PDB file of C-alpha atoms in Angstrom:
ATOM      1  CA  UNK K   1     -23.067 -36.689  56.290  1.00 48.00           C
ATOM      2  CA  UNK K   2     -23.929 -33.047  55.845  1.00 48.00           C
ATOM      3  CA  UNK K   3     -23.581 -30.831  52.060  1.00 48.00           C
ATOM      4  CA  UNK K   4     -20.680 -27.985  53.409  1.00 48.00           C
ATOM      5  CA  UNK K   5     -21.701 -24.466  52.382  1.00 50.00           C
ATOM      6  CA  UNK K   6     -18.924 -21.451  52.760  1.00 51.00           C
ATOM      7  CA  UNK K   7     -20.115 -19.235  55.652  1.00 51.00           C
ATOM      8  CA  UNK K   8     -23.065 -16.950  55.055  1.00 50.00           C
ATOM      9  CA  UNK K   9     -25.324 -19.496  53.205  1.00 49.00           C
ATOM     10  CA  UNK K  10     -27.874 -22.199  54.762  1.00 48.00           C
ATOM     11  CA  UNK K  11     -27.207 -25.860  54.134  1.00 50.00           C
ATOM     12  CA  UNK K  12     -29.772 -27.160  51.336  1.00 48.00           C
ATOM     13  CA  UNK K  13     -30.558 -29.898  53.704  1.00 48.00           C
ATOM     14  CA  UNK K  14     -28.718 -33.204  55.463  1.00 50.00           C
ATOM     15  CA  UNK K  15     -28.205 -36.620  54.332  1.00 50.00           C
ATOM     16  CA  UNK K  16     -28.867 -39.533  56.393  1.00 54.00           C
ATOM     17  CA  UNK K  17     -25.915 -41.657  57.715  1.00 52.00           C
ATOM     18  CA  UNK K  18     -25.114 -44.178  55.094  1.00 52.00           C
ATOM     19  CA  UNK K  19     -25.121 -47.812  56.384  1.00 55.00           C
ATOM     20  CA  UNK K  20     -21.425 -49.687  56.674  1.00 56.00           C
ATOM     21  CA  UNK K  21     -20.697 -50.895  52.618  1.00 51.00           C
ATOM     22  CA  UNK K  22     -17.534 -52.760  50.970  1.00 54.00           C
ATOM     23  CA  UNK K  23     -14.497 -50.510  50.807  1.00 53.00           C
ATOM     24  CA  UNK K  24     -14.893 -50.912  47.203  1.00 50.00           C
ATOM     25  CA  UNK K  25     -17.170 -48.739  47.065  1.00 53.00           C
ATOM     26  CA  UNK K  26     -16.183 -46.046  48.698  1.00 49.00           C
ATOM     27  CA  UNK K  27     -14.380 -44.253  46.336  1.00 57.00           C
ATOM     28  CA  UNK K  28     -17.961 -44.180  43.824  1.00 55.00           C
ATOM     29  CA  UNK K  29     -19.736 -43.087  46.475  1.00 53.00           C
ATOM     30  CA  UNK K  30     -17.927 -40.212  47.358  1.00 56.00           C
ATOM     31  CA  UNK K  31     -17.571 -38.959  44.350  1.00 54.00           C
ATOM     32  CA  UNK K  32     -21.001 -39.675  43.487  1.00 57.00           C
ATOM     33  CA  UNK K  33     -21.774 -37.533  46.640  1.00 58.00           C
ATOM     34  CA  UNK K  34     -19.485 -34.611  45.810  1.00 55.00           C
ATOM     35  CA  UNK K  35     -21.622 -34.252  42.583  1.00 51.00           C
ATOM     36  CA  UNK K  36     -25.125 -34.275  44.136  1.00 53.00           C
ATOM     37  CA  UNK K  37     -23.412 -31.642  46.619  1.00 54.00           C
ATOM     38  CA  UNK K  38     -22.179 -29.759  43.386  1.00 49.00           C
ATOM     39  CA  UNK K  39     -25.534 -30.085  41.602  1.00 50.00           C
ATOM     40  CA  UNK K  40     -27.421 -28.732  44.661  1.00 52.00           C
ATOM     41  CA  UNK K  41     -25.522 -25.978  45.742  1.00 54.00           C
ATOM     42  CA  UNK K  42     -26.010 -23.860  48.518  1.00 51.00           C
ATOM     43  CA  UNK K  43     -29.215 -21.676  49.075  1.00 52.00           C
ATOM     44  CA  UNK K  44     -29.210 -18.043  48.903  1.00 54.00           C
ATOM     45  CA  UNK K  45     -29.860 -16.334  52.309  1.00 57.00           C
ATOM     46  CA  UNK K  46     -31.780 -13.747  50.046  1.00 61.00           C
ATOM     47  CA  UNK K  47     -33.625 -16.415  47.838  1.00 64.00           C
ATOM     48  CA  UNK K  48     -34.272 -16.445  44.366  1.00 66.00           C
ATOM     49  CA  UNK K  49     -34.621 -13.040  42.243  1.00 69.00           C
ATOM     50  CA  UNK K  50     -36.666 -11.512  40.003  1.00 70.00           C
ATOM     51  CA  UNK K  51     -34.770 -10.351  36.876  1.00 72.00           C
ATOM     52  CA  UNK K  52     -37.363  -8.694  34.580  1.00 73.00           C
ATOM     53  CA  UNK K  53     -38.994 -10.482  31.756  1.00 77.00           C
ATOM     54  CA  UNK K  54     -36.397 -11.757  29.317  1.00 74.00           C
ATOM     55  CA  UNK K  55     -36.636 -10.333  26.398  1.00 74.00           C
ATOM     56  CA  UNK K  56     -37.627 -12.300  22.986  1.00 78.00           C
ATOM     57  CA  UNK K  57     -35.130 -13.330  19.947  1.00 77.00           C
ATOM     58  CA  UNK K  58     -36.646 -12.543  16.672  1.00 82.00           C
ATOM     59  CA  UNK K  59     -35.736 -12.251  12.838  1.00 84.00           C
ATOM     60  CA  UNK K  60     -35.604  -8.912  11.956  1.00 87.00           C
ATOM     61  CA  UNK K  61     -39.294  -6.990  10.813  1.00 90.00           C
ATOM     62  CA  UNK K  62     -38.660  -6.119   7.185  1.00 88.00           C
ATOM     63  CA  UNK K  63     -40.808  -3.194   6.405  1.00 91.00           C
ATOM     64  CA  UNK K  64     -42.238  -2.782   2.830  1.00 92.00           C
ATOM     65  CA  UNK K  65     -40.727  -6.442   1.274  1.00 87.00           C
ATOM     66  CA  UNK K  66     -42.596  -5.655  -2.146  1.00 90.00           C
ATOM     67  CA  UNK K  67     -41.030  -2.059  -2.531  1.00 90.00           C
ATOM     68  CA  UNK K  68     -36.974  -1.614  -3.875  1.00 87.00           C
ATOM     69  CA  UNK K  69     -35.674   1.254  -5.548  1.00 86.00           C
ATOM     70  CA  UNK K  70     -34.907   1.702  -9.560  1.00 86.00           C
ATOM     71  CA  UNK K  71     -31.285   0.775 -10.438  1.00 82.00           C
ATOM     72  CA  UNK K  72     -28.832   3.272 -10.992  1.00 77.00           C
ATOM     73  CA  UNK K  73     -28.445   5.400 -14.040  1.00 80.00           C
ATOM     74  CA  UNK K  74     -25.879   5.993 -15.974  1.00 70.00           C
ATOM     75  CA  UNK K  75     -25.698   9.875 -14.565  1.00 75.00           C
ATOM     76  CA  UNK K  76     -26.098   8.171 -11.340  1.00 81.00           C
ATOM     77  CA  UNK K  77     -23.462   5.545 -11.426  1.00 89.00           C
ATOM     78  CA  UNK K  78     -19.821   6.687 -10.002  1.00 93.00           C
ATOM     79  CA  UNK K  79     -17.721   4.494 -11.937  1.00 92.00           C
ATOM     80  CA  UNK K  80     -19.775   4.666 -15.242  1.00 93.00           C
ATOM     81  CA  UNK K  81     -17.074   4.902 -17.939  1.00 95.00           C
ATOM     82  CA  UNK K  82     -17.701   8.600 -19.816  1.00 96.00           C
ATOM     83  CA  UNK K  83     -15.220   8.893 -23.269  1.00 97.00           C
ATOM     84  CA  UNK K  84     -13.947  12.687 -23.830  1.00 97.00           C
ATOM     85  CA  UNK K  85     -13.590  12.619 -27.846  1.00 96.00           C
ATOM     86  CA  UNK K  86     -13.191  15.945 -28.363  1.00 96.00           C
ATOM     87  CA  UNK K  87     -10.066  15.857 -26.536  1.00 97.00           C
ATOM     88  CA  UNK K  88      -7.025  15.127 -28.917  1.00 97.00           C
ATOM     89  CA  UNK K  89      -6.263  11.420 -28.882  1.00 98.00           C
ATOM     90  CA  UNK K  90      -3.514   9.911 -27.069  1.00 98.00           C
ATOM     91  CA  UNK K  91      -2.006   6.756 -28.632  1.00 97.00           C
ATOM     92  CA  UNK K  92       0.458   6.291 -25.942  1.00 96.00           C
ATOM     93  CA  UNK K  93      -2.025   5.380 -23.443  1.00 96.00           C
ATOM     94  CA  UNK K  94      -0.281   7.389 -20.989  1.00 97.00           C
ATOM     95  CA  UNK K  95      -2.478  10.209 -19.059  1.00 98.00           C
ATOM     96  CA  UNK K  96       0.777  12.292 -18.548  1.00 97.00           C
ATOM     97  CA  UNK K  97       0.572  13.300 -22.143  1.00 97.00           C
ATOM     98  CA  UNK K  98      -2.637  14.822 -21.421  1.00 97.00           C
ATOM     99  CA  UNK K  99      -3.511  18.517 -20.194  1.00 97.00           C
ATOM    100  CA  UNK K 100      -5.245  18.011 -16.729  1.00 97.00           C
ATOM    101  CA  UNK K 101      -6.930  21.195 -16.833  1.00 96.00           C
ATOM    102  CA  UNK K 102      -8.543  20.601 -20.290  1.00 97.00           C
ATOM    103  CA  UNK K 103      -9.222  17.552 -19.327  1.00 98.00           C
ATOM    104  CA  UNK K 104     -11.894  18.532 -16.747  1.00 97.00           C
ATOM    105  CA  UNK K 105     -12.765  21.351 -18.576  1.00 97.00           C
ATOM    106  CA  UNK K 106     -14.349  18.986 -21.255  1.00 97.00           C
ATOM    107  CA  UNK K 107     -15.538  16.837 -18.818  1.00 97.00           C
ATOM    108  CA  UNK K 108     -17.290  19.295 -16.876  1.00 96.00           C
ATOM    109  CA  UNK K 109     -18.961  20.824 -20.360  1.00 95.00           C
ATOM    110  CA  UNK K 110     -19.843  16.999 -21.393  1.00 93.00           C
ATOM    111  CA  UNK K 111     -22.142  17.903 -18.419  1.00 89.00           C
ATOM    112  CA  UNK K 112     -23.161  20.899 -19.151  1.00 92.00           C
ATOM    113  CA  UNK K 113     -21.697  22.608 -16.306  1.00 92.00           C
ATOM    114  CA  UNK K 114     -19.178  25.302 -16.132  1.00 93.00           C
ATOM    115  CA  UNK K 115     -15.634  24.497 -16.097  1.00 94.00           C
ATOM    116  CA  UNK K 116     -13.711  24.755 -12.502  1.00 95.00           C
ATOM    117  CA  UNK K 117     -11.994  27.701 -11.705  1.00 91.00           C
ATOM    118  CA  UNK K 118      -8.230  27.149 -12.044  1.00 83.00           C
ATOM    119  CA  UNK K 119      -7.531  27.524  -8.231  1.00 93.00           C
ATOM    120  CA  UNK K 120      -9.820  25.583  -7.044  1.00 96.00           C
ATOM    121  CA  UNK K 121      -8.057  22.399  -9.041  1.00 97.00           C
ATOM    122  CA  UNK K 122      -5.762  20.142  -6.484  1.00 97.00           C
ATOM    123  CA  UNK K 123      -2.243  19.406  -7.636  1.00 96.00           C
ATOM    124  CA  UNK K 124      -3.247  16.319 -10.313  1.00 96.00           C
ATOM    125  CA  UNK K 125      -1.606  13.278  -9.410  1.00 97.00           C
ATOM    126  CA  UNK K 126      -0.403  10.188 -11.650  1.00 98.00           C
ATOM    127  CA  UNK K 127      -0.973   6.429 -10.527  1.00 97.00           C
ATOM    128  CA  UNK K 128      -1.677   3.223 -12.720  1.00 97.00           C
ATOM    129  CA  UNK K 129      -5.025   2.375 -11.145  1.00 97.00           C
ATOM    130  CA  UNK K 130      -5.843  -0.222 -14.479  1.00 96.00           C
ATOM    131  CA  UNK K 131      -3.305  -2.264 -13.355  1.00 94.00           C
ATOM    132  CA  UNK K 132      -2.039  -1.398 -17.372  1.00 94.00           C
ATOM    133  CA  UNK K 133       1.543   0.028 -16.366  1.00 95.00           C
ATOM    134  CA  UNK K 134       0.431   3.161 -17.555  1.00 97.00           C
ATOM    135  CA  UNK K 135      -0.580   6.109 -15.128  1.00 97.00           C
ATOM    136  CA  UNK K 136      -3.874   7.511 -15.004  1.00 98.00           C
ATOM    137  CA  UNK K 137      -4.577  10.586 -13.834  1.00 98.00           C
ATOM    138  CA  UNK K 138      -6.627  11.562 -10.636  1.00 98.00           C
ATOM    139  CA  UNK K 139      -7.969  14.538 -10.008  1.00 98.00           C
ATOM    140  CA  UNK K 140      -9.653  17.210  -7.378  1.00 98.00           C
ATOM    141  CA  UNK K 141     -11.676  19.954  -7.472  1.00 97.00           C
ATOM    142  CA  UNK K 142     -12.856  21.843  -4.581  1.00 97.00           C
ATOM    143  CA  UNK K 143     -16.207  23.188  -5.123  1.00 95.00           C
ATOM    144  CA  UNK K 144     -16.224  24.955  -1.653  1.00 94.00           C
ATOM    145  CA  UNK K 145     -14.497  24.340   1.350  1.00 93.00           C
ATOM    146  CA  UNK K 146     -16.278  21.358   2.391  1.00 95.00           C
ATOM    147  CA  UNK K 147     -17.348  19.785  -1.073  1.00 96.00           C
ATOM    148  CA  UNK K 148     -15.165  18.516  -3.823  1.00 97.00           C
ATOM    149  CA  UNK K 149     -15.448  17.062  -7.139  1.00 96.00           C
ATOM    150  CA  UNK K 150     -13.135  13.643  -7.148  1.00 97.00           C
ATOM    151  CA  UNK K 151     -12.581  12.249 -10.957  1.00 97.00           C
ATOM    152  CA  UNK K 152     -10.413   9.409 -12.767  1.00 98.00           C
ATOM    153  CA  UNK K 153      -9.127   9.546 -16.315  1.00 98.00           C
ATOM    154  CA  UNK K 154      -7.590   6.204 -18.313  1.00 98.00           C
ATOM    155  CA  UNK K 155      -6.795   6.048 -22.132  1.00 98.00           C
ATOM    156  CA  UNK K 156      -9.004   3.165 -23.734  1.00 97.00           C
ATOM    157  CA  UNK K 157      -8.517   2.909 -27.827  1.00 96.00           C
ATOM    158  CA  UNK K 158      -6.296   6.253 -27.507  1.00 97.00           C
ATOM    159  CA  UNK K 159      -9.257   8.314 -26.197  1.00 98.00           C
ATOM    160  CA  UNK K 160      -9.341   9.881 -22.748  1.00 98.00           C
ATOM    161  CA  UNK K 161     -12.407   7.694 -20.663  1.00 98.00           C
ATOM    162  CA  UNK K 162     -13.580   8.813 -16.959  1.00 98.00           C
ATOM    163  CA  UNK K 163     -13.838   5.974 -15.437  1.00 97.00           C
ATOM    164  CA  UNK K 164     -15.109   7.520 -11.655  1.00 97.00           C
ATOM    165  CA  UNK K 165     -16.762  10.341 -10.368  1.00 96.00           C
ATOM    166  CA  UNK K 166     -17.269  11.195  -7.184  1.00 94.00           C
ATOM    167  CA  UNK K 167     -18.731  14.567  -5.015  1.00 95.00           C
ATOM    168  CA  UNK K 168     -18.461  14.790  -1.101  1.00 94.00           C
ATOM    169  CA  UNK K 169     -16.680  15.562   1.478  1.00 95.00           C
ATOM    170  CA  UNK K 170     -13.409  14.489   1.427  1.00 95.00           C
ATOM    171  CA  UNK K 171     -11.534  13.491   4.456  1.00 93.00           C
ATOM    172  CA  UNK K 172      -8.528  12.095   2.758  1.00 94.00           C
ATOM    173  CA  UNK K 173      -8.163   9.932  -1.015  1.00 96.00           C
ATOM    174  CA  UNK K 174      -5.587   6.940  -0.435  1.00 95.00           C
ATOM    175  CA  UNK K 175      -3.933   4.330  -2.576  1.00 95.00           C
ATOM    176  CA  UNK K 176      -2.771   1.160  -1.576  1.00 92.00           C
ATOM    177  CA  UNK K 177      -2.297  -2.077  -4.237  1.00 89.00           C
ATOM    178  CA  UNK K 178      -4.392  -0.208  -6.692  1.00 89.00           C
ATOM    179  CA  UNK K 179      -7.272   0.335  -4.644  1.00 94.00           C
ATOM    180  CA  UNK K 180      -8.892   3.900  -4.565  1.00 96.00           C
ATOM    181  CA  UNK K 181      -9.851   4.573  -1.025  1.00 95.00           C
ATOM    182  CA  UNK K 182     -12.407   7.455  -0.302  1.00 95.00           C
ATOM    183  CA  UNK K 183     -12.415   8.360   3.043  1.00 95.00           C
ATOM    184  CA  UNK K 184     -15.589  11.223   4.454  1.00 95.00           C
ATOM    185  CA  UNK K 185     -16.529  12.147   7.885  1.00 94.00           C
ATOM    186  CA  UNK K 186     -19.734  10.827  10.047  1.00 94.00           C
ATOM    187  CA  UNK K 187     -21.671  12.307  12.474  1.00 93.00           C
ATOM    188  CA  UNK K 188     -19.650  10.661  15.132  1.00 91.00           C
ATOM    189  CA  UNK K 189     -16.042  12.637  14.899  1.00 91.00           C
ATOM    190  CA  UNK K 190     -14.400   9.670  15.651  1.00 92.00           C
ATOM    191  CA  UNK K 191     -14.752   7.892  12.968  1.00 94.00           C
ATOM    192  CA  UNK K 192     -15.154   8.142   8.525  1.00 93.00           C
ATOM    193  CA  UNK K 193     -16.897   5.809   6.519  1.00 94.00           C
ATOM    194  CA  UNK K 194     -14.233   4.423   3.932  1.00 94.00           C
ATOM    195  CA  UNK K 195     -15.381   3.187   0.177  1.00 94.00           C
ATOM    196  CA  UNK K 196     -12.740   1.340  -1.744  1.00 95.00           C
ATOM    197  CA  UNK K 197     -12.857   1.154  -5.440  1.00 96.00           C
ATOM    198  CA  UNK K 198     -10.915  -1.179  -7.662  1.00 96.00           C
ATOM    199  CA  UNK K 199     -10.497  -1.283 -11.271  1.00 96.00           C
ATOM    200  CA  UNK K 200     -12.105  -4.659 -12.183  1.00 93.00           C
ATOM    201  CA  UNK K 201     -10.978  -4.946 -16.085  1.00 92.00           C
ATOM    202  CA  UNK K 202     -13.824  -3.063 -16.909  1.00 92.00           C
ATOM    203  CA  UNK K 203     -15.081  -0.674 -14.950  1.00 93.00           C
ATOM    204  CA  UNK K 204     -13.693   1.345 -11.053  1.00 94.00           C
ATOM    205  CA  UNK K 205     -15.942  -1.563  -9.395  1.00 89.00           C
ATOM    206  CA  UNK K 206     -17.287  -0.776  -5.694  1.00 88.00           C
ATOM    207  CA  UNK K 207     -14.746  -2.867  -3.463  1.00 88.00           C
ATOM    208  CA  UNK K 208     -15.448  -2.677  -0.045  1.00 86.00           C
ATOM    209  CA  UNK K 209     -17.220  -0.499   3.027  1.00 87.00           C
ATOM    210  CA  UNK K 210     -16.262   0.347   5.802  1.00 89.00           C
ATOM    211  CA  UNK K 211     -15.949   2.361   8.972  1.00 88.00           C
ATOM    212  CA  UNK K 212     -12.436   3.726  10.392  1.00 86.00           C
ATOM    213  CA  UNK K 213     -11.046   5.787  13.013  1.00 89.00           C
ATOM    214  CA  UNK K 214     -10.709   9.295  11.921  1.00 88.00           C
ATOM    215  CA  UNK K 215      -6.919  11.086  11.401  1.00 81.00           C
ATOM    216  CA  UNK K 216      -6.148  13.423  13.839  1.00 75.00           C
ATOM    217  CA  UNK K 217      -5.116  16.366  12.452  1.00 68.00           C
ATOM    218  CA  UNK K 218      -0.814  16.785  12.896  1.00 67.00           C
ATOM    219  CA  UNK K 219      -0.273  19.517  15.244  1.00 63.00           C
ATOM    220  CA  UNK K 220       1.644  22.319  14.018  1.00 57.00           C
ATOM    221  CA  UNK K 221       5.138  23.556  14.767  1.00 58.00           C
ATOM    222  CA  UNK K 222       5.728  26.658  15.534  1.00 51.00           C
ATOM    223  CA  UNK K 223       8.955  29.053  16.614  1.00 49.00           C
ATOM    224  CA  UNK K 224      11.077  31.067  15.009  1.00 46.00           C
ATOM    225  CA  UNK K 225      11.579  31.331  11.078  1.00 47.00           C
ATOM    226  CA  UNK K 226      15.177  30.615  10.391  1.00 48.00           C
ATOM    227  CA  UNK K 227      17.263  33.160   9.716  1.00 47.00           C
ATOM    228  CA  UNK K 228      17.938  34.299   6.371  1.00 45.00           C
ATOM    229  CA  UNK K 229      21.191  33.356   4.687  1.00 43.00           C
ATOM    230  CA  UNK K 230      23.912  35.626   3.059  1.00 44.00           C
ATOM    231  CA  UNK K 231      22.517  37.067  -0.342  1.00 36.00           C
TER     232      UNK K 231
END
């Protein structure tokens, strides 16, 4: 009995007629012998290939083990929680009752920097983000036309508290469940590297990172302005 091979290949060789045996066992034996035919396979008419030197597995090389960098400070920390006493207290807890724009006018002199022109402040927006059932207030200022000055107010003991600061570029600010989701560009335009921040009882507490595909901008529509109406 011969190993078959589909047409194009050479046979790997040619087994010798078996000798007469008990039709018992047949059936092992052919099975037996479709395996060794499986096993073997067929030959190649091109033989055996060279595919390069395979290349090696290893842990990763970690460069300068003994060296790590000084821990944040408090200048240096985003959600580092800044009080504003100078502002007049607010026992309701509620960040509505505050001014916005004085608010980030002492902020910005507790820094000793001057404070934002009005226009370049974003419309201030309300949200609880301390999970308190109060709102706190989040606001924007555009420093130019690519950087902006992102910052978080809460009442703690009646006095107005940061409680984040951020500057970058902002490719969109989103809330979802009380999470604080910063979105900023890459260098790849598909895509914006996303840092979510959630108040942890204490502090705006560094949530998650991640990469996501970038909004495409919504076209505009254009045509004709409707017509006015009767005075």
């Amino acid at each position: 009995m011969s190993a078959f091979c589909p047409a194009g290949s050479a046979p790997v060789g040619h087994a010798r007629t078996p000798a007469p045996v008990p039709r018992a066992r047949l059936r092992p034996l052919a099975l037996a012998a479709a395996l060794l035919t499986l096993l073997a396979g067929c030959a190649s008419p091109e033989g055996l290939k060279d595919e390069g030197r395979a290349r090696q597995v290893t842990a990763p090389l970690d460069l300068w083990p003994r060296n790590s960098p000084a821990p944040l400070r408090e200048n240096e920390n985003p959600a580092a929680l800044k009080p504003l006493p100078e502002l007049p207290r607010i026992p309701s807890g509620d960040m509505g009752h505050a001014d916005p724009l004085a608010v980030l006018d002492a902020d910005f002199a507790a820094s000793g920097a001057a404070p934002p022109a009005p226009g370049s402040v974003r419309r201030p927006e309300l949200h609880d983000l301390t999970d308190d059932g109060k709102p706190d207030l989040i606001a924007v200022v555009d420093v130019d036309r690519r950087t902006s000055e992102l910052r978080v107010y809460t009442v703690r003991k009646t006095v107005v508290t940061r409680i984040l600061a951020l500057r970058g570029v902002l490719a969109g600010v989103e809330l979802a469940a009380g999470h604080l989701a910063i979105r900023e560009p890459t260098k790849d335009p598909r895509y914006v590297s996303v840092t979510d921040y959630v108040w942890d009882g204490n502090s705006m507490g560094l949530w998650d990172l991640t990469l996501d595909l970038a909004h495409k901008p919504k076209p505009t529509t254009s045509g004709a302005a409707p017509a006015a109406g009767p005075p």
